[in-house]
Amino acid sequence: SAVISQKPSRDICQRGTSLTIQCQVDSQVTMMFWYRQQPGQSLTLIATANQGSEATYESGFVIDKFPISRPNLTFSTLTVSNMSPEDSSIYLCSVAARGNEQYFGPGTRLTVT
Amino acid sequence: GDSVTQMEGPVTLSEEAFLTINCTYTATGYPSLFWYVQYPGEGLQLLLKATKADDKGSNKGFEATYRKETTSFHLEKGSVQVSDSAVYFCALKGVFGNTDKLIFGTGTRLQVFP
C-alpha cells in the first residue's frame, strides 16, 4: 500500500483567506483524489487529479473555489479559496491502487473562523 | 445514481460482543464494495473489500460478504475489542459513469466499552 502524507495536519484560518493543502505519496501514482468530510458527515469527492491534465470536478465543486495542481506523479495540492465557515471540514487526499481500492492520507482538519 | 446506505449509529457494545453493521447499496451491475475504518483523529484505512458476488472480505477478525441478491455488504465481527472503537464507512466503486470515484455511506460510529 502507498504511504501518503498531508500538510498541514490542521489549521485555523480567517474567513476570506485561502489555504493550500499538500499531498505527498511515496510512490508514483496515476490518479489522486481529493475528498471533503464535513463535521459528522461522510466523505464527498471534490475532484480527481491526473498528472498532466486538468482536474475533473464533481458536481457542486468548481475550480475557482478549489484549484488543484498535479505537477508530478507523487504530489498534488488543493487550495481552498476565499474561505467561509462552511468550508470547515477535514480534507483528505487519496490515491488509486491496483486492487481497485483507494488509500487515504491522514487528512487536514480545517477550521474557518 | 449509485448510493450506499448504512445503519445509523452510534452502536454501543460491551467488549467481546458480536458486531453487525448493516450496509446496503444501489448500483447498476456489479460494483466493488469496501469497508473503511476511521480511528479518532486519523484518516481512513481500508479494512476489507469484495469485488464480485459471494466474495467474502476479511481482515482483523472482521468479515463482510457481497450479497447481490440482497444488495448488501454487512460488516461482522464475532468479538469486539475496545480498540475497535471507530467510525466505519461502507463504500462502493461503480462500473458505469465515473468508475474511479468511491461513493461512501454516512458512516457508523462504534463504541466498545470494557
PDB file of C-alpha atoms in Angstrom:
ATOM      1  CA  SER A   1       0.000   0.000   0.000  1.00  0.00           C
ATOM      2  CA  ALA A   2       1.063   3.586  -0.589  1.00  0.00           C
ATOM      3  CA  VAL A   3       2.185   5.876   2.222  1.00  0.00           C
ATOM      4  CA  ILE A   4       0.506   9.256   1.953  1.00  0.00           C
ATOM      5  CA  SER A   5       1.302  12.385   3.918  1.00  0.00           C
ATOM      6  CA  GLN A   6      -0.555  15.670   4.073  1.00  0.00           C
ATOM      7  CA  LYS A   7       0.442  19.140   5.201  1.00  0.00           C
ATOM      8  CA  PRO A   8      -0.704  20.875   7.235  1.00  0.00           C
ATOM      9  CA  SER A   9      -2.384  18.377   9.542  1.00  0.00           C
ATOM     10  CA  ARG A  10      -4.659  21.110  10.824  1.00  0.00           C
ATOM     11  CA  ASP A  11      -5.109  24.850  10.558  1.00  0.00           C
ATOM     12  CA  ILE A  12      -7.322  27.631  11.779  1.00  0.00           C
ATOM     13  CA  CYS A  13      -7.914  30.294   9.165  1.00  0.00           C
ATOM     14  CA  GLN A  14      -9.826  33.529   8.917  1.00  0.00           C
ATOM     15  CA  ARG A  15     -12.719  33.949   6.580  1.00  0.00           C
ATOM     16  CA  GLY A  16     -11.787  35.348   3.186  1.00  0.00           C
ATOM     17  CA  THR A  17      -8.287  33.849   3.146  1.00  0.00           C
ATOM     18  CA  SER A  18      -7.007  30.828   1.227  1.00  0.00           C
ATOM     19  CA  LEU A  19      -5.214  27.679   2.336  1.00  0.00           C
ATOM     20  CA  THR A  20      -3.173  25.286   0.222  1.00  0.00           C
ATOM     21  CA  ILE A  21      -3.041  21.660   1.317  1.00  0.00           C
ATOM     22  CA  GLN A  22      -0.237  19.426   0.128  1.00  0.00           C
ATOM     23  CA  CYS A  23      -0.424  15.697  -0.510  1.00  0.00           C
ATOM     24  CA  GLN A  24       2.725  13.612  -0.992  1.00  0.00           C
ATOM     25  CA  VAL A  25       2.828   9.919  -1.957  1.00  0.00           C
ATOM     26  CA  ASP A  26       5.820   7.631  -1.558  1.00  0.00           C
ATOM     27  CA  SER A  27       5.350   6.067  -4.999  1.00  0.00           C
ATOM     28  CA  GLN A  28       4.241   7.188  -8.435  1.00  0.00           C
ATOM     29  CA  VAL A  29       0.502   7.051  -8.945  1.00  0.00           C
ATOM     30  CA  THR A  30      -1.632   7.988 -11.892  1.00  0.00           C
ATOM     31  CA  MET A  31      -4.772   9.090 -10.126  1.00  0.00           C
ATOM     32  CA  MET A  32      -5.133  11.174  -6.993  1.00  0.00           C
ATOM     33  CA  PHE A  33      -8.370  12.267  -5.411  1.00  0.00           C
ATOM     34  CA  TRP A  34      -9.449  14.997  -3.037  1.00  0.00           C
ATOM     35  CA  TYR A  35     -12.350  14.444  -0.636  1.00  0.00           C
ATOM     36  CA  ARG A  36     -14.127  16.626   1.878  1.00  0.00           C
ATOM     37  CA  GLN A  37     -15.530  15.336   5.140  1.00  0.00           C
ATOM     38  CA  GLN A  38     -17.750  17.888   6.807  1.00  0.00           C
ATOM     39  CA  PRO A  39     -18.217  17.620  10.587  1.00  0.00           C
ATOM     40  CA  GLY A  40     -20.018  14.422  11.484  1.00  0.00           C
ATOM     41  CA  GLN A  41     -20.628  13.573   7.858  1.00  0.00           C
ATOM     42  CA  SER A  42     -19.412  11.182   5.241  1.00  0.00           C
ATOM     43  CA  LEU A  43     -16.826  11.797   2.548  1.00  0.00           C
ATOM     44  CA  THR A  44     -17.636  13.611  -0.672  1.00  0.00           C
ATOM     45  CA  LEU A  45     -15.356  13.606  -3.685  1.00  0.00           C
ATOM     46  CA  ILE A  46     -14.253  17.097  -4.708  1.00  0.00           C
ATOM     47  CA  ALA A  47     -12.159  16.254  -7.754  1.00  0.00           C
ATOM     48  CA  THR A  48      -9.915  13.756  -9.463  1.00  0.00           C
ATOM     49  CA  ALA A  49      -6.392  14.903 -10.314  1.00  0.00           C
ATOM     50  CA  ASN A  50      -4.383  13.235 -13.051  1.00  0.00           C
ATOM     51  CA  GLN A  51      -0.840  14.292 -13.775  1.00  0.00           C
ATOM     52  CA  GLY A  52      -0.564  16.367 -16.917  1.00  0.00           C
ATOM     53  CA  SER A  53      -4.223  17.230 -17.279  1.00  0.00           C
ATOM     54  CA  GLU A  54      -6.815  19.468 -15.682  1.00  0.00           C
ATOM     55  CA  ALA A  55      -8.548  18.150 -12.610  1.00  0.00           C
ATOM     56  CA  THR A  56     -12.068  16.795 -13.040  1.00  0.00           C
ATOM     57  CA  TYR A  57     -14.514  18.305 -10.567  1.00  0.00           C
ATOM     58  CA  GLU A  58     -17.646  16.725  -9.162  1.00  0.00           C
ATOM     59  CA  SER A  59     -20.997  18.416  -9.269  1.00  0.00           C
ATOM     60  CA  GLY A  60     -21.130  21.223  -6.738  1.00  0.00           C
ATOM     61  CA  PHE A  61     -17.383  21.913  -6.742  1.00  0.00           C
ATOM     62  CA  VAL A  62     -15.684  24.456  -9.014  1.00  0.00           C
ATOM     63  CA  ILE A  63     -12.098  25.189  -9.939  1.00  0.00           C
ATOM     64  CA  ASP A  64     -12.234  28.806  -8.781  1.00  0.00           C
ATOM     65  CA  LYS A  65     -13.065  27.693  -5.256  1.00  0.00           C
ATOM     66  CA  PHE A  66     -10.891  24.555  -5.133  1.00  0.00           C
ATOM     67  CA  PRO A  67      -7.976  24.909  -7.572  1.00  0.00           C
ATOM     68  CA  ILE A  68      -5.851  21.777  -7.785  1.00  0.00           C
ATOM     69  CA  SER A  69      -2.332  21.243  -9.035  1.00  0.00           C
ATOM     70  CA  ARG A  70      -0.730  17.945 -10.004  1.00  0.00           C
ATOM     71  CA  PRO A  71       2.829  18.748 -11.092  1.00  0.00           C
ATOM     72  CA  ASN A  72       4.138  15.159 -10.965  1.00  0.00           C
ATOM     73  CA  LEU A  73       3.170  11.586 -10.157  1.00  0.00           C
ATOM     74  CA  THR A  74       3.826  11.832  -6.408  1.00  0.00           C
ATOM     75  CA  PHE A  75       2.414  15.221  -5.424  1.00  0.00           C
ATOM     76  CA  SER A  76      -0.748  17.287  -5.527  1.00  0.00           C
ATOM     77  CA  THR A  77      -2.124  20.399  -3.875  1.00  0.00           C
ATOM     78  CA  LEU A  78      -5.658  21.533  -3.141  1.00  0.00           C
ATOM     79  CA  THR A  79      -6.357  25.185  -2.400  1.00  0.00           C
ATOM     80  CA  VAL A  80      -9.464  26.236  -0.534  1.00  0.00           C
ATOM     81  CA  SER A  81     -10.066  29.805  -1.703  1.00  0.00           C
ATOM     82  CA  ASN A  82     -11.916  32.702  -0.150  1.00  0.00           C
ATOM     83  CA  MET A  83     -12.847  30.589   2.818  1.00  0.00           C
ATOM     84  CA  SER A  84     -16.031  30.804   4.829  1.00  0.00           C
ATOM     85  CA  PRO A  85     -17.030  28.921   7.999  1.00  0.00           C
ATOM     86  CA  GLU A  86     -18.919  26.447   5.795  1.00  0.00           C
ATOM     87  CA  ASP A  87     -15.548  25.272   4.470  1.00  0.00           C
ATOM     88  CA  SER A  88     -14.605  23.948   7.908  1.00  0.00           C
ATOM     89  CA  SER A  89     -14.009  20.269   7.188  1.00  0.00           C
ATOM     90  CA  ILE A  90     -11.432  17.557   7.004  1.00  0.00           C
ATOM     91  CA  TYR A  91      -9.835  17.422   3.566  1.00  0.00           C
ATOM     92  CA  LEU A  92      -8.362  14.101   2.523  1.00  0.00           C
ATOM     93  CA  CYS A  93      -6.343  13.062  -0.461  1.00  0.00           C
ATOM     94  CA  SER A  94      -6.302   9.519  -1.717  1.00  0.00           C
ATOM     95  CA  VAL A  95      -4.629   7.502  -4.452  1.00  0.00           C
ATOM     96  CA  ALA A  96      -5.906   4.689  -6.596  1.00  0.00           C
ATOM     97  CA  ALA A  97      -4.244   1.314  -6.038  1.00  0.00           C
ATOM     98  CA  ARG A  98      -4.039  -1.658  -8.371  1.00  0.00           C
ATOM     99  CA  GLY A  99      -6.592  -3.676  -6.483  1.00  0.00           C
ATOM    100  CA  ASN A 100      -9.395  -1.236  -7.218  1.00  0.00           C
ATOM    101  CA  GLU A 101      -9.249   0.342  -3.789  1.00  0.00           C
ATOM    102  CA  GLN A 102      -8.034   3.751  -2.683  1.00  0.00           C
ATOM    103  CA  TYR A 103      -5.583   4.622   0.064  1.00  0.00           C
ATOM    104  CA  PHE A 104      -6.088   7.766   2.073  1.00  0.00           C
ATOM    105  CA  GLY A 105      -3.860  10.331   3.674  1.00  0.00           C
ATOM    106  CA  PRO A 106      -4.316  11.326   7.325  1.00  0.00           C
ATOM    107  CA  GLY A 107      -6.361  14.374   6.418  1.00  0.00           C
ATOM    108  CA  THR A 108      -6.131  18.121   7.020  1.00  0.00           C
ATOM    109  CA  ARG A 109      -8.524  19.469   9.613  1.00  0.00           C
ATOM    110  CA  LEU A 110      -9.523  22.998   8.631  1.00  0.00           C
ATOM    111  CA  THR A 111     -11.407  25.409  10.858  1.00  0.00           C
ATOM    112  CA  VAL A 112     -12.524  28.729   9.411  1.00  0.00           C
ATOM    113  CA  THR A 113     -13.412  31.498  11.849  1.00  0.00           C
TER     114      THR A 113
ATOM    115  CA  GLY B   1     -27.252   7.123  -9.325  1.00  0.00           C
ATOM    116  CA  ASP B   2     -25.217   4.788  -7.190  1.00  0.00           C
ATOM    117  CA  SER B   3     -25.624   5.078  -3.431  1.00  0.00           C
ATOM    118  CA  VAL B   4     -24.775   3.417  -0.130  1.00  0.00           C
ATOM    119  CA  THR B   5     -26.982   3.228   2.949  1.00  0.00           C
ATOM    120  CA  GLN B   6     -25.612   2.379   6.363  1.00  0.00           C
ATOM    121  CA  MET B   7     -27.293   1.855   9.678  1.00  0.00           C
ATOM    122  CA  GLU B   8     -27.186   4.874  11.890  1.00  0.00           C
ATOM    123  CA  GLY B   9     -25.041   4.908  14.947  1.00  0.00           C
ATOM    124  CA  PRO B  10     -23.715   5.039  17.414  1.00  0.00           C
ATOM    125  CA  VAL B  11     -23.520   1.334  18.015  1.00  0.00           C
ATOM    126  CA  THR B  12     -22.592   0.716  21.635  1.00  0.00           C
ATOM    127  CA  LEU B  13     -21.310  -2.704  22.688  1.00  0.00           C
ATOM    128  CA  SER B  14     -19.521  -4.353  25.528  1.00  0.00           C
ATOM    129  CA  GLU B  15     -16.171  -5.952  24.883  1.00  0.00           C
ATOM    130  CA  GLU B  16     -16.422  -9.461  23.339  1.00  0.00           C
ATOM    131  CA  ALA B  17     -19.922  -8.795  22.000  1.00  0.00           C
ATOM    132  CA  PHE B  18     -20.925  -9.672  18.437  1.00  0.00           C
ATOM    133  CA  LEU B  19     -20.965  -6.820  15.950  1.00  0.00           C
ATOM    134  CA  THR B  20     -23.076  -6.288  12.860  1.00  0.00           C
ATOM    135  CA  ILE B  21     -23.131  -3.034  10.918  1.00  0.00           C
ATOM    136  CA  ASN B  22     -25.613  -3.109   8.067  1.00  0.00           C
ATOM    137  CA  CYS B  23     -24.790  -1.746   4.629  1.00  0.00           C
ATOM    138  CA  THR B  24     -26.938  -1.881   1.521  1.00  0.00           C
ATOM    139  CA  TYR B  25     -26.239  -0.365  -1.843  1.00  0.00           C
ATOM    140  CA  THR B  26     -27.901   0.744  -5.044  1.00  0.00           C
ATOM    141  CA  ALA B  27     -25.883   0.361  -8.213  1.00  0.00           C
ATOM    142  CA  THR B  28     -26.080  -0.952 -11.741  1.00  0.00           C
ATOM    143  CA  GLY B  29     -24.123  -4.075 -12.468  1.00  0.00           C
ATOM    144  CA  TYR B  30     -21.547  -5.429 -10.069  1.00  0.00           C
ATOM    145  CA  PRO B  31     -19.772  -2.674  -8.151  1.00  0.00           C
ATOM    146  CA  SER B  32     -16.767  -3.281  -5.941  1.00  0.00           C
ATOM    147  CA  LEU B  33     -17.567  -2.943  -2.246  1.00  0.00           C
ATOM    148  CA  PHE B  34     -15.382  -1.752   0.600  1.00  0.00           C
ATOM    149  CA  TRP B  35     -15.325  -1.169   4.323  1.00  0.00           C
ATOM    150  CA  TYR B  36     -13.100   1.604   5.615  1.00  0.00           C
ATOM    151  CA  VAL B  37     -12.376   2.435   9.259  1.00  0.00           C
ATOM    152  CA  GLN B  38     -11.531   5.829  10.718  1.00  0.00           C
ATOM    153  CA  TYR B  39      -9.980   5.826  14.161  1.00  0.00           C
ATOM    154  CA  PRO B  40     -10.244   9.017  16.233  1.00  0.00           C
ATOM    155  CA  GLY B  41      -8.142  11.800  14.748  1.00  0.00           C
ATOM    156  CA  GLU B  42      -6.900   9.697  11.845  1.00  0.00           C
ATOM    157  CA  GLY B  43      -7.577   9.249   8.160  1.00  0.00           C
ATOM    158  CA  LEU B  44      -9.389   6.335   6.555  1.00  0.00           C
ATOM    159  CA  GLN B  45      -7.914   2.868   6.438  1.00  0.00           C
ATOM    160  CA  LEU B  46      -9.116   0.143   4.134  1.00  0.00           C
ATOM    161  CA  LEU B  47     -10.482  -2.652   6.291  1.00  0.00           C
ATOM    162  CA  LEU B  48     -11.671  -5.152   3.679  1.00  0.00           C
ATOM    163  CA  LYS B  49     -13.131  -5.399   0.214  1.00  0.00           C
ATOM    164  CA  ALA B  50     -15.048  -7.660  -2.173  1.00  0.00           C
ATOM    165  CA  THR B  51     -15.195  -7.302  -5.930  1.00  0.00           C
ATOM    166  CA  LYS B  52     -17.763  -9.866  -7.039  1.00  0.00           C
ATOM    167  CA  ALA B  53     -20.912 -11.555  -5.829  1.00  0.00           C
ATOM    168  CA  ASP B  54     -20.489 -14.057  -2.971  1.00  0.00           C
ATOM    169  CA  ASP B  55     -16.945 -12.865  -2.282  1.00  0.00           C
ATOM    170  CA  LYS B  56     -16.105 -12.600   1.398  1.00  0.00           C
ATOM    171  CA  GLY B  57     -13.678  -9.934   2.502  1.00  0.00           C
ATOM    172  CA  SER B  58     -11.948 -10.395   5.846  1.00  0.00           C
ATOM    173  CA  ASN B  59      -9.326  -8.649   7.937  1.00  0.00           C
ATOM    174  CA  LYS B  60      -8.516  -8.314  11.649  1.00  0.00           C
ATOM    175  CA  GLY B  61     -11.436 -10.555  12.591  1.00  0.00           C
ATOM    176  CA  PHE B  62     -13.917  -8.509  10.564  1.00  0.00           C
ATOM    177  CA  GLU B  63     -15.856 -10.096   7.699  1.00  0.00           C
ATOM    178  CA  ALA B  64     -18.326  -8.977   5.061  1.00  0.00           C
ATOM    179  CA  THR B  65     -19.944 -10.957   2.262  1.00  0.00           C
ATOM    180  CA  TYR B  66     -21.019  -9.454  -1.059  1.00  0.00           C
ATOM    181  CA  ARG B  67     -24.689 -10.404  -1.424  1.00  0.00           C
ATOM    182  CA  LYS B  68     -26.023  -9.491  -4.844  1.00  0.00           C
ATOM    183  CA  GLU B  69     -29.493 -10.824  -4.186  1.00  0.00           C
ATOM    184  CA  THR B  70     -29.985  -8.505  -1.212  1.00  0.00           C
ATOM    185  CA  THR B  71     -27.571  -5.785  -2.433  1.00  0.00           C
ATOM    186  CA  SER B  72     -25.871  -5.895   0.950  1.00  0.00           C
ATOM    187  CA  PHE B  73     -22.371  -5.943   2.401  1.00  0.00           C
ATOM    188  CA  HIS B  74     -22.878  -6.166   6.156  1.00  0.00           C
ATOM    189  CA  LEU B  75     -19.835  -5.933   8.401  1.00  0.00           C
ATOM    190  CA  GLU B  76     -19.492  -8.503  11.194  1.00  0.00           C
ATOM    191  CA  LYS B  77     -17.076  -9.352  13.949  1.00  0.00           C
ATOM    192  CA  GLY B  78     -17.509 -12.147  16.431  1.00  0.00           C
ATOM    193  CA  SER B  79     -15.882 -10.491  19.438  1.00  0.00           C
ATOM    194  CA  VAL B  80     -15.184  -6.765  19.504  1.00  0.00           C
ATOM    195  CA  GLN B  81     -12.456  -5.067  21.491  1.00  0.00           C
ATOM    196  CA  VAL B  82     -12.217  -1.600  22.956  1.00  0.00           C
ATOM    197  CA  SER B  83      -9.606  -0.846  20.290  1.00  0.00           C
ATOM    198  CA  ASP B  84     -12.265  -1.394  17.594  1.00  0.00           C
ATOM    199  CA  SER B  85     -13.977   1.837  18.641  1.00  0.00           C
ATOM    200  CA  ALA B  86     -14.011   3.933  15.479  1.00  0.00           C
ATOM    201  CA  VAL B  87     -16.234   5.112  12.633  1.00  0.00           C
ATOM    202  CA  TYR B  88     -16.873   2.524   9.924  1.00  0.00           C
ATOM    203  CA  PHE B  89     -17.693   3.526   6.359  1.00  0.00           C
ATOM    204  CA  CYS B  90     -19.173   1.305   3.702  1.00  0.00           C
ATOM    205  CA  ALA B  91     -18.289   2.347   0.156  1.00  0.00           C
ATOM    206  CA  LEU B  92     -18.729   1.240  -3.418  1.00  0.00           C
ATOM    207  CA  LYS B  93     -16.969   1.770  -6.691  1.00  0.00           C
ATOM    208  CA  GLY B  94     -19.366   1.591  -9.608  1.00  0.00           C
ATOM    209  CA  VAL B  95     -18.992   0.142 -13.061  1.00  0.00           C
ATOM    210  CA  PHE B  96     -20.721   2.894 -15.014  1.00  0.00           C
ATOM    211  CA  GLY B  97     -20.148   6.616 -15.231  1.00  0.00           C
ATOM    212  CA  ASN B  98     -17.226   7.843 -13.146  1.00  0.00           C
ATOM    213  CA  THR B  99     -15.763   4.472 -12.212  1.00  0.00           C
ATOM    214  CA  ASP B 100     -12.840   5.993 -10.357  1.00  0.00           C
ATOM    215  CA  LYS B 101     -14.748   7.557  -7.502  1.00  0.00           C
ATOM    216  CA  LEU B 102     -15.721   5.943  -4.245  1.00  0.00           C
ATOM    217  CA  ILE B 103     -19.241   6.536  -3.003  1.00  0.00           C
ATOM    218  CA  PHE B 104     -19.465   6.408   0.773  1.00  0.00           C
ATOM    219  CA  GLY B 105     -22.210   5.725   3.225  1.00  0.00           C
ATOM    220  CA  THR B 106     -22.759   8.114   6.104  1.00  0.00           C
ATOM    221  CA  GLY B 107     -20.579   6.139   8.493  1.00  0.00           C
ATOM    222  CA  THR B 108     -21.439   4.244  11.671  1.00  0.00           C
ATOM    223  CA  ARG B 109     -19.748   5.067  14.939  1.00  0.00           C
ATOM    224  CA  LEU B 110     -18.888   2.045  17.072  1.00  0.00           C
ATOM    225  CA  GLN B 111     -18.213   2.463  20.764  1.00  0.00           C
ATOM    226  CA  VAL B 112     -16.926  -0.537  22.688  1.00  0.00           C
ATOM    227  CA  PHE B 113     -16.796  -0.435  26.480  1.00  0.00           C
ATOM    228  CA  PRO B 114     -14.782  -2.743  28.722  1.00  0.00           C
TER     229      PRO B 114
END
